[in-house]
mmCIF file of C-alpha atoms in Angstrom:
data_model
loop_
_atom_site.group_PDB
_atom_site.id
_atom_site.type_symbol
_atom_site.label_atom_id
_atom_site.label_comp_id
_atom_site.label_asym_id
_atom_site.label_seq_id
_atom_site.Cartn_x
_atom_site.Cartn_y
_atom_site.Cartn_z
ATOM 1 C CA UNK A 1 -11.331 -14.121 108.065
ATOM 2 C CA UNK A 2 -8.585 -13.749 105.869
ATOM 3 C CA UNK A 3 -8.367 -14.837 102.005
ATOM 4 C CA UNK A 4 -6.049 -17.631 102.495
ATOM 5 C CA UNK A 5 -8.484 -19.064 104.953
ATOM 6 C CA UNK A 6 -11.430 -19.260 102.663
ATOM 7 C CA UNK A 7 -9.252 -20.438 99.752
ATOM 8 C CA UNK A 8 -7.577 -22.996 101.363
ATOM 9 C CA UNK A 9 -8.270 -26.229 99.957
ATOM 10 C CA UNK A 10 -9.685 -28.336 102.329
ATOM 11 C CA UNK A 11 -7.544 -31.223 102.104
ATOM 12 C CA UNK A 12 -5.139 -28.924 103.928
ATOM 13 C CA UNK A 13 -7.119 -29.053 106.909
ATOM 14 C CA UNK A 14 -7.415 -32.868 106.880
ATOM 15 C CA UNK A 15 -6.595 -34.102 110.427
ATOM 16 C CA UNK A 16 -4.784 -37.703 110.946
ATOM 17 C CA UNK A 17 -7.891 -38.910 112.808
ATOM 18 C CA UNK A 18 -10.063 -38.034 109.618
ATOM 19 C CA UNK A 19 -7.534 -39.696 107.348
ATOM 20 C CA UNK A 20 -7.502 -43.151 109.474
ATOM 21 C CA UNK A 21 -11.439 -43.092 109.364
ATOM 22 C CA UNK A 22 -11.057 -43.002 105.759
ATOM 23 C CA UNK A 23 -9.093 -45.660 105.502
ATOM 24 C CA UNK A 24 -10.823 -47.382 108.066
ATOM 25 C CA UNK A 25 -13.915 -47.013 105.713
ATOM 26 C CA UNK A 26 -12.835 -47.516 102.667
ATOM 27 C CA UNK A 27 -11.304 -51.103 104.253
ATOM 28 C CA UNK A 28 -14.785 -52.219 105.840
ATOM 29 C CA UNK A 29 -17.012 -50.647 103.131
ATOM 30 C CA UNK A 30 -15.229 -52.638 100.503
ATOM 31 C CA UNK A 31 -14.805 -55.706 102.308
ATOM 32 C CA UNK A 32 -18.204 -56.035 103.395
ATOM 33 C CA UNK A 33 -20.252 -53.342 102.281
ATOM 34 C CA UNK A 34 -21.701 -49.805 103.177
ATOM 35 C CA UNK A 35 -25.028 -50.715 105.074
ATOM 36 C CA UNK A 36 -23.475 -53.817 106.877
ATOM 37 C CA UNK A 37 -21.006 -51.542 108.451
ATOM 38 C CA UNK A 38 -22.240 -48.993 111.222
ATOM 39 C CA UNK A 39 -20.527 -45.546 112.594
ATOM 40 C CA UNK A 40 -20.160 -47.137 115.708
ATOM 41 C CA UNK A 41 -18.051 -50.463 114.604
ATOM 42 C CA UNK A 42 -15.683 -47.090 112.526
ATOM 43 C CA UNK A 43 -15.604 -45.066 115.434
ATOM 44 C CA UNK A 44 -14.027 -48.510 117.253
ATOM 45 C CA UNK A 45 -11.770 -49.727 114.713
ATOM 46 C CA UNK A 46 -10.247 -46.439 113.563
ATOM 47 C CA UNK A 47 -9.854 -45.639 117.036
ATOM 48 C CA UNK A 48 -11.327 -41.942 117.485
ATOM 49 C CA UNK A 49 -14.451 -41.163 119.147
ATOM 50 C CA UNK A 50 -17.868 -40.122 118.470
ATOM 51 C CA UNK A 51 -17.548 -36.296 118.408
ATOM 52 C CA UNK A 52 -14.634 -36.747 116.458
ATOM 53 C CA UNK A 53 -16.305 -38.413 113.629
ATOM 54 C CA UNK A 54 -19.376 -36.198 113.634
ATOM 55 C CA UNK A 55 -17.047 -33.277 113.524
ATOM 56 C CA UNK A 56 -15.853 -34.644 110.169
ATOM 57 C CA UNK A 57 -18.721 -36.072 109.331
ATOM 58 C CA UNK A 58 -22.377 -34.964 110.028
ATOM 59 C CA UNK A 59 -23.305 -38.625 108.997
ATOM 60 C CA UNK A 60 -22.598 -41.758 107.514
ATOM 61 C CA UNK A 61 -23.692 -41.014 104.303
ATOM 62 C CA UNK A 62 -21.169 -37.680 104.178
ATOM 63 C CA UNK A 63 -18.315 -40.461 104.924
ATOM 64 C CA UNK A 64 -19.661 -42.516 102.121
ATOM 65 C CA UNK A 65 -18.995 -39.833 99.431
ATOM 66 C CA UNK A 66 -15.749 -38.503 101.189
ATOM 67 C CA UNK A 67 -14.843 -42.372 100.967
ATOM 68 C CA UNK A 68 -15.772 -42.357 96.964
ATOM 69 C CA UNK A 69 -14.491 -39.192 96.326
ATOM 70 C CA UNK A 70 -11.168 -40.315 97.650
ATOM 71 C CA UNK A 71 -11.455 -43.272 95.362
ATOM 72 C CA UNK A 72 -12.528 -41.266 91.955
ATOM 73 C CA UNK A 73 -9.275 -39.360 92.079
ATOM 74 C CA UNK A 74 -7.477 -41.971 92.689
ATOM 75 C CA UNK A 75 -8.967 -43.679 89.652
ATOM 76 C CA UNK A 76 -8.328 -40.169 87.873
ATOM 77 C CA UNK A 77 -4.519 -39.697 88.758
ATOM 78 C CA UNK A 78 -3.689 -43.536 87.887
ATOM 79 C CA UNK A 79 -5.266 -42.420 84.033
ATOM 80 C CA UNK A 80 -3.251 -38.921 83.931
ATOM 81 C CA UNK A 81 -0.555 -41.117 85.202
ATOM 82 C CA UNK A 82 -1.118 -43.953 82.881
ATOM 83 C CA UNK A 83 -1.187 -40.826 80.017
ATOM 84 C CA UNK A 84 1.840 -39.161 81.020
ATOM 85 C CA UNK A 85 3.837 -42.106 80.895
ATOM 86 C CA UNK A 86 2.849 -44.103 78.064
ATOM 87 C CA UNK A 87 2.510 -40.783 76.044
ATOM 88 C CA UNK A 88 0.643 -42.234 72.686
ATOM 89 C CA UNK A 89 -3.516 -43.315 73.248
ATOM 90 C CA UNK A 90 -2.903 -46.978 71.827
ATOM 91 C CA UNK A 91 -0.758 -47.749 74.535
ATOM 92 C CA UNK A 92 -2.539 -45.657 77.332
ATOM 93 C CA UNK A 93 -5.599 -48.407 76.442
ATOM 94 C CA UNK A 94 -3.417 -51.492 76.414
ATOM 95 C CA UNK A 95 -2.390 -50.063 79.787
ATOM 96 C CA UNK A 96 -5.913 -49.584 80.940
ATOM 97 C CA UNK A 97 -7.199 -53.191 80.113
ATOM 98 C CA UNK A 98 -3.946 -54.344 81.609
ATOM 99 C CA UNK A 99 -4.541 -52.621 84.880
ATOM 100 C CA UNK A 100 -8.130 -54.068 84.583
ATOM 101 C CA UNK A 101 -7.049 -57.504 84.484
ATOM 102 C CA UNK A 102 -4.477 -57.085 86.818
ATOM 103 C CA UNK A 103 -7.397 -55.199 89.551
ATOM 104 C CA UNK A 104 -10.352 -57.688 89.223
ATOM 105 C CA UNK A 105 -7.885 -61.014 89.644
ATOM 106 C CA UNK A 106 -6.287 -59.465 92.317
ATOM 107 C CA UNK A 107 -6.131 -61.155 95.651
ATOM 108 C CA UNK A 108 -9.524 -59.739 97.773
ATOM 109 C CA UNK A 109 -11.174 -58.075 95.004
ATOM 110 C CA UNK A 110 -14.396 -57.584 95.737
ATOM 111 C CA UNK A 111 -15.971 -55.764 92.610
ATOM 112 C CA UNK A 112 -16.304 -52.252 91.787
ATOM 113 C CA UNK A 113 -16.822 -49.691 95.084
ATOM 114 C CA UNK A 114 -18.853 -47.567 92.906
ATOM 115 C CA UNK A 115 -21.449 -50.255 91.435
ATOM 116 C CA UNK A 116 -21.195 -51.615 94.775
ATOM 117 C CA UNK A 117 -22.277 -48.609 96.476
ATOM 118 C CA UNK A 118 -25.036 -47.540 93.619
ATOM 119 C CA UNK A 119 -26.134 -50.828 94.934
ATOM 120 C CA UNK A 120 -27.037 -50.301 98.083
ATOM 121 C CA UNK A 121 -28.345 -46.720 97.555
ATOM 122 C CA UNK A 122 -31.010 -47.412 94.638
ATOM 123 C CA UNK A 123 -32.728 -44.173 94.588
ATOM 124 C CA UNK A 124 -30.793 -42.242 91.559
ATOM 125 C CA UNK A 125 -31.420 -38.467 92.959
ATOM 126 C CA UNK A 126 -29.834 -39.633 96.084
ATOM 127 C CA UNK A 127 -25.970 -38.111 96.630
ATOM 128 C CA UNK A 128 -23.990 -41.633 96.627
ATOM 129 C CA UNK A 129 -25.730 -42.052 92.942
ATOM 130 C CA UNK A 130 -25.226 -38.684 91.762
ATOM 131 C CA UNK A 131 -21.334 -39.236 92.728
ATOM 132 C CA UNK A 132 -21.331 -42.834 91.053
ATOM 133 C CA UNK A 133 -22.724 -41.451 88.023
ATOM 134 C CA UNK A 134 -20.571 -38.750 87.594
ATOM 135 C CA UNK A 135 -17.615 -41.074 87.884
ATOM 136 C CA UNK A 136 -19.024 -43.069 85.281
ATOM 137 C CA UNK A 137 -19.449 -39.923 82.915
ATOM 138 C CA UNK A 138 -15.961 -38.675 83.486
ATOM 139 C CA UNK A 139 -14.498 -42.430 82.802
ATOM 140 C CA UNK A 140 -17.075 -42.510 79.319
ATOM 141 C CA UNK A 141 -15.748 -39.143 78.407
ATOM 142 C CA UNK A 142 -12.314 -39.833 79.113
ATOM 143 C CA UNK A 143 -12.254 -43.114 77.321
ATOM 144 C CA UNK A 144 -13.920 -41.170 74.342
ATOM 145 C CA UNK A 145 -11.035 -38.959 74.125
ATOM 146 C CA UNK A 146 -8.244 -42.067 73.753
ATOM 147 C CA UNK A 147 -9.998 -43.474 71.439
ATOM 148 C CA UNK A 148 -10.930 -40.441 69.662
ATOM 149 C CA UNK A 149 -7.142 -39.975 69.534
ATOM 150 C CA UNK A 150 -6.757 -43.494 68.241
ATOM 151 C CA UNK A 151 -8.837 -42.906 65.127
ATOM 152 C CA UNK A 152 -12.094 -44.745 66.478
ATOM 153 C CA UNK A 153 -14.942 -44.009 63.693
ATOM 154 C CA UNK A 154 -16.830 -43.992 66.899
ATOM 155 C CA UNK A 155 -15.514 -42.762 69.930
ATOM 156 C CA UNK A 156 -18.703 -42.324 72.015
ATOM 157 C CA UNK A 157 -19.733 -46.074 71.066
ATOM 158 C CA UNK A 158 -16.580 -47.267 71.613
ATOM 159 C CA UNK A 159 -16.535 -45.774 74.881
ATOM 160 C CA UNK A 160 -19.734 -47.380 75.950
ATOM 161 C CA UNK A 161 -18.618 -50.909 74.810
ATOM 162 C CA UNK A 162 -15.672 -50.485 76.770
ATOM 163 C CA UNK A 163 -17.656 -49.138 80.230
ATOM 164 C CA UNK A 164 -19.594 -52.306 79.780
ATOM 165 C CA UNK A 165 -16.459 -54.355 79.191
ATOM 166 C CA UNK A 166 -14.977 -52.895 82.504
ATOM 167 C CA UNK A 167 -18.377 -53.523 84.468
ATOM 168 C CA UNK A 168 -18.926 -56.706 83.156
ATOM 169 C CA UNK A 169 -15.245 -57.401 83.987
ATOM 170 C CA UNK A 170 -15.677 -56.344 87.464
ATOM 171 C CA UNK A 171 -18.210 -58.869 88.097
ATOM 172 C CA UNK A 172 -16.542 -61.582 86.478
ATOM 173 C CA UNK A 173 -13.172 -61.006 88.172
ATOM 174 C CA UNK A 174 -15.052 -61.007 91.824
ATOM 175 C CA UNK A 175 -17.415 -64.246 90.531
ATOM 176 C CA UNK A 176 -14.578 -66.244 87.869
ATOM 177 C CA UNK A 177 -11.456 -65.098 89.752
ATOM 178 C CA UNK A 178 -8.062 -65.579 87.938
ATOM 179 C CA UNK A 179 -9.562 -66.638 84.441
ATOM 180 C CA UNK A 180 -11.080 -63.450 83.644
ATOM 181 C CA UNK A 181 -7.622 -62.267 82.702
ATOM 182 C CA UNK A 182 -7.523 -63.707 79.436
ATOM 183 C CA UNK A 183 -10.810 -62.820 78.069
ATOM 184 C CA UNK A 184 -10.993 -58.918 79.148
ATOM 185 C CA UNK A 185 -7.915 -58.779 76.982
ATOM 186 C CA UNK A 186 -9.063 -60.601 74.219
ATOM 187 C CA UNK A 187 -12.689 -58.602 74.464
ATOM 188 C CA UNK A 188 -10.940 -55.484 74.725
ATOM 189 C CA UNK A 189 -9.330 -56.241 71.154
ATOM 190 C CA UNK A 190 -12.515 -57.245 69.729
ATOM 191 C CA UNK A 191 -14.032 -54.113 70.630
ATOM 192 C CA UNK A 192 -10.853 -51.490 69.781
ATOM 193 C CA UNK A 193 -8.761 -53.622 67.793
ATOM 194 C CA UNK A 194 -5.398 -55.393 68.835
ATOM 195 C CA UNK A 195 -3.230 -52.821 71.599
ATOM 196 C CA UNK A 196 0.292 -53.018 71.835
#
């Protein structure tokens, strides 16, 4: 076996059927949750068969993480984008809670996929958890950091207030719909000060 082949990144050897299962997934899973939706009903709807998942997959759960994984970078990338092109912390923020407002008003929002899915695994040690919960650390630490670089006397409580303002916004956007807007913004401010 060559070098290349054990340090290829394994994304590389993503095949379309894999890719459609994920989507398939990640469409079912949020819509109506992880343990209402079995590997046969994917198998049937993203259109592959059963060796073909379980060549990808050795189980459900494995699909559940590849599912959140996918999701937690692209949670990460919209941030580094967010940072790149807003460029100072303040506004990086103002675009955060923006992008908040925008996501939990949204038409078929559904909540967060990663409280969601700590839901319906409750046993912390278990793998779903252990990728929830590192999400949630990354997020804390990375929220932390802005505000950090916004002068917050208290970056690490600030950052906590804020995780609860996003979770707490999550539900309210899926229970309150459209008016949840308005207040996320106007908590956010409380919490941080006013954002540009």
């Amino acid at each position: 076996m060559s070098d290349r082949t054990v340090l290829a990144d394994p994304a590389s050897r993503r095949s379309a059927a894999r890719e459609r299962l994920l989507d398939t997934a990640a469409e079912l899973f949020y819509a109506e949750g992880i343990q209402a939706v079995g590997v046969d009903r994917l198998i049937a709807e993203a259109g592959i068969t059963k060796a073909t998942f379980y060549r990808h997959f050795p189980g459900k759960d494995e699909l559940v993480l590849a599912y959140l994984r996918r999701r937690d970078q692209h949670v990460r990338a919209r941030l580094a984008d967010a940072a790149a092109a807003a460029g100072d912390p303040r506004t990086v923020l103002a675009v955060l809670v923006e992008a908040l407002a925008e996501e939990v008003c949204g038409p078929g929002f559904r909540g967060c996929p990663f409280i969601n899915a700590a839901a319906e695994y409750p046993d912390a040690g278990h793998p779903v958890r252990r990728l929830v919960a590192d999400h949630r650390q990354w997020f804390r630490d990375a929220l932390a950091e802005l505000l950090g670089a916004c002068g917050h006397p208290d970056p690490a409580v600030g950052a906590d207030a804020l995780l609860l303002l996003r979770d707490g916004a999550m539900v309210a956007g899926y229970l309150d719909g459209a008016g949840t807007r308005n207040r996320i913004a106007r908590t956010a401010a409380a919490l941080i000060g006013p954002l540009p």
